[in-house]
Every structure is written in structure tokens, then in C-alpha cells.
GROMACS .gro file of C-alpha atoms in nm:
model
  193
    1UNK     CA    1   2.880  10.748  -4.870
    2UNK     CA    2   2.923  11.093  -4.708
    3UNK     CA    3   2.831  10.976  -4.395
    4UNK     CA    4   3.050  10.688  -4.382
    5UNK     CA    5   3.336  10.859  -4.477
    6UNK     CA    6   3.282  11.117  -4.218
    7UNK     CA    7   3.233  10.832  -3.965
    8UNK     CA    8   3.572  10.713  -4.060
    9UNK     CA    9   3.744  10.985  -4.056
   10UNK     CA   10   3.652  11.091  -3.688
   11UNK     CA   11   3.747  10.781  -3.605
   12UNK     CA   12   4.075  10.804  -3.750
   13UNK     CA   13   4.106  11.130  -3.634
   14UNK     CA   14   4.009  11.064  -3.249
   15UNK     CA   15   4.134  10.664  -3.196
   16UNK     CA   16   4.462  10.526  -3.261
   17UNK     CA   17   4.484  10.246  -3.505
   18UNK     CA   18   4.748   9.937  -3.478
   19UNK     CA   19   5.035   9.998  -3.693
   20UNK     CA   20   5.181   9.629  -3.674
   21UNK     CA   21   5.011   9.418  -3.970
   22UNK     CA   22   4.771   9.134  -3.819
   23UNK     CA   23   4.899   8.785  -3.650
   24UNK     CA   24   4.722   8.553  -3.837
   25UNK     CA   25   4.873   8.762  -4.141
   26UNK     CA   26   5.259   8.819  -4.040
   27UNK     CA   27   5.194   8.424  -3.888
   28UNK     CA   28   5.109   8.258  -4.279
   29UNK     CA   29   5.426   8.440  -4.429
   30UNK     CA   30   5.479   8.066  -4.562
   31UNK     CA   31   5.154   8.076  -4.680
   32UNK     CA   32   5.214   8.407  -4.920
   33UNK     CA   33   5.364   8.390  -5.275
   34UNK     CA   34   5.665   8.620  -5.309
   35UNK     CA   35   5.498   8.789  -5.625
   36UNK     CA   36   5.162   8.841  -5.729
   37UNK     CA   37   4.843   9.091  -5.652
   38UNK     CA   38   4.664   9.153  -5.324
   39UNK     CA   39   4.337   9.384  -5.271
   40UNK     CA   40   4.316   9.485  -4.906
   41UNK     CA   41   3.946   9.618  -4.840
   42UNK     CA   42   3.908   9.874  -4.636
   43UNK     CA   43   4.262   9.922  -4.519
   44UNK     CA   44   4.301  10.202  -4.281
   45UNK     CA   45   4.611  10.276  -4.186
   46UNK     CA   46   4.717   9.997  -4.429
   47UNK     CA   47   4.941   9.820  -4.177
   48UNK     CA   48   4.850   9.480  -4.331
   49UNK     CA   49   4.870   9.598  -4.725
   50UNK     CA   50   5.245   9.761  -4.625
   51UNK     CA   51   5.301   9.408  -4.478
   52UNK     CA   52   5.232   9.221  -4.815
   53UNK     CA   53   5.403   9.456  -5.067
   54UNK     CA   54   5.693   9.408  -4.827
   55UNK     CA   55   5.666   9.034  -4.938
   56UNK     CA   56   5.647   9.116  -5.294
   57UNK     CA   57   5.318   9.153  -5.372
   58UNK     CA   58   5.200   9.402  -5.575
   59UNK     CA   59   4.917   9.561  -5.369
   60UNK     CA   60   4.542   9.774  -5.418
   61UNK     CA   61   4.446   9.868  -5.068
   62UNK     CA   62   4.114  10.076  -5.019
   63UNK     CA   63   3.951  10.254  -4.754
   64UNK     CA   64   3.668  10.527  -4.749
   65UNK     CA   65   3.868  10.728  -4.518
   66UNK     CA   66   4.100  10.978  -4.699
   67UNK     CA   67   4.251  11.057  -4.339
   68UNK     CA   68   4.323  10.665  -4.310
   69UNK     CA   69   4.455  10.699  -4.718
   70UNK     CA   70   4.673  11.007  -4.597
   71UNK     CA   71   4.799  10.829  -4.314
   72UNK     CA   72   4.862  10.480  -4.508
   73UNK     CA   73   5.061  10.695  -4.789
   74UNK     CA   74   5.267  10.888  -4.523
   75UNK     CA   75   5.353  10.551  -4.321
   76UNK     CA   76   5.387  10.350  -4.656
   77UNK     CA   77   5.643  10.635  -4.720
   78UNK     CA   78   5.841  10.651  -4.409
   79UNK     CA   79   5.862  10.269  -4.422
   80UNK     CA   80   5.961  10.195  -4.778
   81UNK     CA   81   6.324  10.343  -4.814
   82UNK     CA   82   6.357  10.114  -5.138
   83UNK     CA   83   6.345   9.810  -4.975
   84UNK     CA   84   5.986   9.696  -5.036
   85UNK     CA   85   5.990   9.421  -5.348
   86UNK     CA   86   5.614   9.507  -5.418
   87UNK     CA   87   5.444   9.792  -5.510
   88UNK     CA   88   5.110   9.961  -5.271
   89UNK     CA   89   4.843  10.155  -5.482
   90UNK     CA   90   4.638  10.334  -5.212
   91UNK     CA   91   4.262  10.464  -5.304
   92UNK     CA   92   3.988  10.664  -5.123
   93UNK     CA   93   3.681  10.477  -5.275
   94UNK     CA   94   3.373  10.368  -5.152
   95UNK     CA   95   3.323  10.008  -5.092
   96UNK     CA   96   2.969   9.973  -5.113
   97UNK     CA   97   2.970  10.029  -5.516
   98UNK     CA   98   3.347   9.872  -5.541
   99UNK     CA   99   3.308   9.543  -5.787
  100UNK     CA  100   3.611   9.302  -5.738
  101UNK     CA  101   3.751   9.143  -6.104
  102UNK     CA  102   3.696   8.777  -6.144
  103UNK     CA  103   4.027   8.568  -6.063
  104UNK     CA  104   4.235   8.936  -6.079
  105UNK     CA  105   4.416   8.863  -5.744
  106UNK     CA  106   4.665   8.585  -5.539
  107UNK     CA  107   4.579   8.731  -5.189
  108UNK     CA  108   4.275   8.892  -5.063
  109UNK     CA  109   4.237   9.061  -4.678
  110UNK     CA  110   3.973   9.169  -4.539
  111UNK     CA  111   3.992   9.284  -4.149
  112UNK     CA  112   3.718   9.451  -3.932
  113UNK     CA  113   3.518   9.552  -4.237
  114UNK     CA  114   3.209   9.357  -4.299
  115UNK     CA  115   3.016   9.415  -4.666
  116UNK     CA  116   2.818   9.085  -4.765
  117UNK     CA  117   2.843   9.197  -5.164
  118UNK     CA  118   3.148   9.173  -5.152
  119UNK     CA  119   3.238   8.916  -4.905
  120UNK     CA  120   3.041   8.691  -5.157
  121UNK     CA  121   3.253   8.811  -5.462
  122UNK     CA  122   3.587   8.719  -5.286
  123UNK     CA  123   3.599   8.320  -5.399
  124UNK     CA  124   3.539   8.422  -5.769
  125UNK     CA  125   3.770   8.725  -5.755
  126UNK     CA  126   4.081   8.513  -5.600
  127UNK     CA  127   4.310   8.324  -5.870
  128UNK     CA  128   4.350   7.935  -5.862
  129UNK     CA  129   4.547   7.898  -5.516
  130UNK     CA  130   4.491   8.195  -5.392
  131UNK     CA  131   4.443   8.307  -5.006
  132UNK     CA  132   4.185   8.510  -4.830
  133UNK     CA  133   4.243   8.618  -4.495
  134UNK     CA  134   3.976   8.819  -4.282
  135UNK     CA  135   3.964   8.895  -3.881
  136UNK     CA  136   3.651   9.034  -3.800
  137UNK     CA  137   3.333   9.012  -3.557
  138UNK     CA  138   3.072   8.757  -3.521
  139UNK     CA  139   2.765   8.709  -3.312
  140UNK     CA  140   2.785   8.498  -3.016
  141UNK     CA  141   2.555   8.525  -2.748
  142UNK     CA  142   2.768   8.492  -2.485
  143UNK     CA  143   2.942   8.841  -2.580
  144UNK     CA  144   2.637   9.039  -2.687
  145UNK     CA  145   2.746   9.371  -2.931
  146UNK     CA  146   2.585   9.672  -3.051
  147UNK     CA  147   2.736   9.623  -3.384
  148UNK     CA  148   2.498   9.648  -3.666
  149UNK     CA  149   2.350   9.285  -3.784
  150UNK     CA  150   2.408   9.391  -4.104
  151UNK     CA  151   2.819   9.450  -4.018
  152UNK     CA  152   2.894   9.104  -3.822
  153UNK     CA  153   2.915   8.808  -3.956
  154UNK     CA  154   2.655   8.507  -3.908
  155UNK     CA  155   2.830   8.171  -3.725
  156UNK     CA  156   2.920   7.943  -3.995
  157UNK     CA  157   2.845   8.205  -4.261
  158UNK     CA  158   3.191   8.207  -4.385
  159UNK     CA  159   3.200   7.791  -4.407
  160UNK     CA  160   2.898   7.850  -4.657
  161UNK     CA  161   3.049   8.129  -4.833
  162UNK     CA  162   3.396   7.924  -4.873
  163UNK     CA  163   3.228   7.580  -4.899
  164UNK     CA  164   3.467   7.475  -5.233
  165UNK     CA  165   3.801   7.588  -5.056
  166UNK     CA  166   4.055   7.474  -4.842
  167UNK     CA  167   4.020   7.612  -4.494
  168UNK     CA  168   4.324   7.682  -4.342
  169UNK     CA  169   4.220   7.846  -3.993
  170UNK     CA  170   3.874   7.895  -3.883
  171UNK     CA  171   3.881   8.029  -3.508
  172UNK     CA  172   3.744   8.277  -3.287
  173UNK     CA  173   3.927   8.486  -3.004
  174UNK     CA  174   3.764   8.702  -2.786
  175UNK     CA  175   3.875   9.093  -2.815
  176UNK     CA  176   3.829   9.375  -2.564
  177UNK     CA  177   3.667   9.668  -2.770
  178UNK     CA  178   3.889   9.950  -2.619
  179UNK     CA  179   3.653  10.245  -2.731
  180UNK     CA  180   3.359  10.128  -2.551
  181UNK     CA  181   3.554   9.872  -2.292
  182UNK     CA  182   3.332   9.548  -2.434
  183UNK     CA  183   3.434   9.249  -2.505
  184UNK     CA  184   3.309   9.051  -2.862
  185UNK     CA  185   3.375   8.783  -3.046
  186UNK     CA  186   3.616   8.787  -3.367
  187UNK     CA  187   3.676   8.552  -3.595
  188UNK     CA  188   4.011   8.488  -3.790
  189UNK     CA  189   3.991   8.244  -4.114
  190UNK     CA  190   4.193   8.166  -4.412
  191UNK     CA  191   4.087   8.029  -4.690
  192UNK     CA  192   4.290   7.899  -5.019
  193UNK     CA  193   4.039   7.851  -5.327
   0.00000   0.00000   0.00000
């Protein structure tokens, strides 16, 4: 956990992290119920989990970093000014021992953070309706990566993982990796159990 967390908050410290919440995200507003809970896993700066309490939701976002924590409080601060209908609960935990509540919340996101134990968790942990979104990277061999197997997702892994839901959007897009100027392969899905 130590080391993680120092990875993180390095990163954090050195890189500068979007602030706008994610397209595929701010793009489903329709999608979203006004009230409700929402986990976002591993949040960072929390750009998307400011993004969904501004819709209402009543949001748990967690990161390992307590620089990206710090940083989500003090934007979720500067931001909120009393109009934000939901409420953000932001927590320095580590994900690798974090155990998601059956059917405990409406929207789940999940975005450049890859953890199998949980991944598989997600379909149980979302209520009847509910929506998962995740953005994240996936082997391709036409965009080779020096991401950890163990951190990218597996084609079709996510059509097994989500095999009794509705898929909303399944699609890739290819990213330029600004730290290391490669590009990779991400894919953005939503899912509604």
C-alpha cells in the first residue's frame, strides 16, 4: 500500500490531472438519476465525482492518494458555493482491500484504475437500473504498452464481466499518453444492470 500511495502521490505532485469530468460521463447526463449514490474508485482529483454530486447524487469517491484527496476537497470546495444538490464524501483508502456493498449504489465510475476484485464486484454492488461507467486501457497489439498485464483490461473482458446487462457504449479511442508521448488503446463502456 505504501508504495502505491507514494507512486500516486508523485504523480500528483509532478503531472497535471484534467479537471473537466469525463465525455462519456458529462455526455449520459440523461442517463443519470437526479438522486441517488455513486462510488467513484480511485478518483484523483475527483473531477468526475464533483460532476455527479452536481447532479444530485450523493457521492463516495476514493483514491490512495491523500495529495489527489487534498486536492479533490480543495476543488470540491472552491466549486460548491451551495449550489451542488448532492453531497461528495472524499476518502484516502486503499483499494486493494476496499469491499463494495451488494446493490448499495445507482452509479458506479471507474476511470484509468484497473483492480479485477473489484471490477468483478461492480454488477452485484450496483442497484436494479443502475449505471457503471469506466474509461480505461486495453491491450491491442497494434498500440503495444508497458502497462502492467495485471492493470489493463483483456479485449472482451468487460462483455464477460457485464454479460446480464444492458450495454450502452462499448468503444475504444486511441489516447496519446502525454508522460511518456505513446499512444494506447482505451476503452469507454457503460453498462446499466
Amino acid at each position: 500500500m505504501q508504495e502505491d500511495k507514494e507512486k500516486w502521490n508523485k504523480r500528483y505532485l509532478q503531472m497535471q490531472m484534467p479537471l473537466e469530468s469525463s465525455d462519456i460521463i458529462r455526455e449520459s447526463t440523461m442517463l443519470l438519476p437526479h438522486s441517488g449514490r455513486a462510488l467513484d474508485i480511485a478518483c484523483g482529483n475527483g473531477r468526475n465525482a464533483r460532476f455527479l454530486a452536481s447532479c444530485g447524487l450523493d457521492v463516495r469517491a476514493i483514491d490512495i492518494s491523500d495529495i489527489a484527496i487534498n486536492l479533490a476537497n480543495k476543488l470540491y470546495g472552491e466549486s460548491n458555493n451551495h449550489q451542488t444538490k448532492g453531497s461528495l464524501e472524499l476518502l484516502c483508502w486503499d483499494l486493494d482491500s476496499y469491499h463494495i456493498e451488494p446493490k448499495s449504489y445507482d452509479v458506479i465510475c471507474n476511470f484509468y484504475f484497473l483492480n479485477r476484485k473489484i471490477l468483478y464486484q461492480i454488477p452485484s454492488a450496483l442497484k436494479p437500473n443502475g449505471l457503471f461507467f469506466l474509461e480505461t486501457f486495453e491491450e491491442n497489439k497494434d498500440y503495444p504498452t508497458n502497462i502492467d498485464s495485471a492493470k489493463i483490461l483483456h479485449q472482451d473482458e468487460l462483455l464477460e464481466v457485464f454479460k446480464d446487462c444492458q450495454i450502452i457504449l462499448n468503444q475504444t479511442k486511441i489516447i496519446t499518453r502525454d508522460r511518456i508521448d505513446q499512444q494506447a488503446c482505451v476503452r469507454q463502456f457503460i453498462a446499466r444492470i
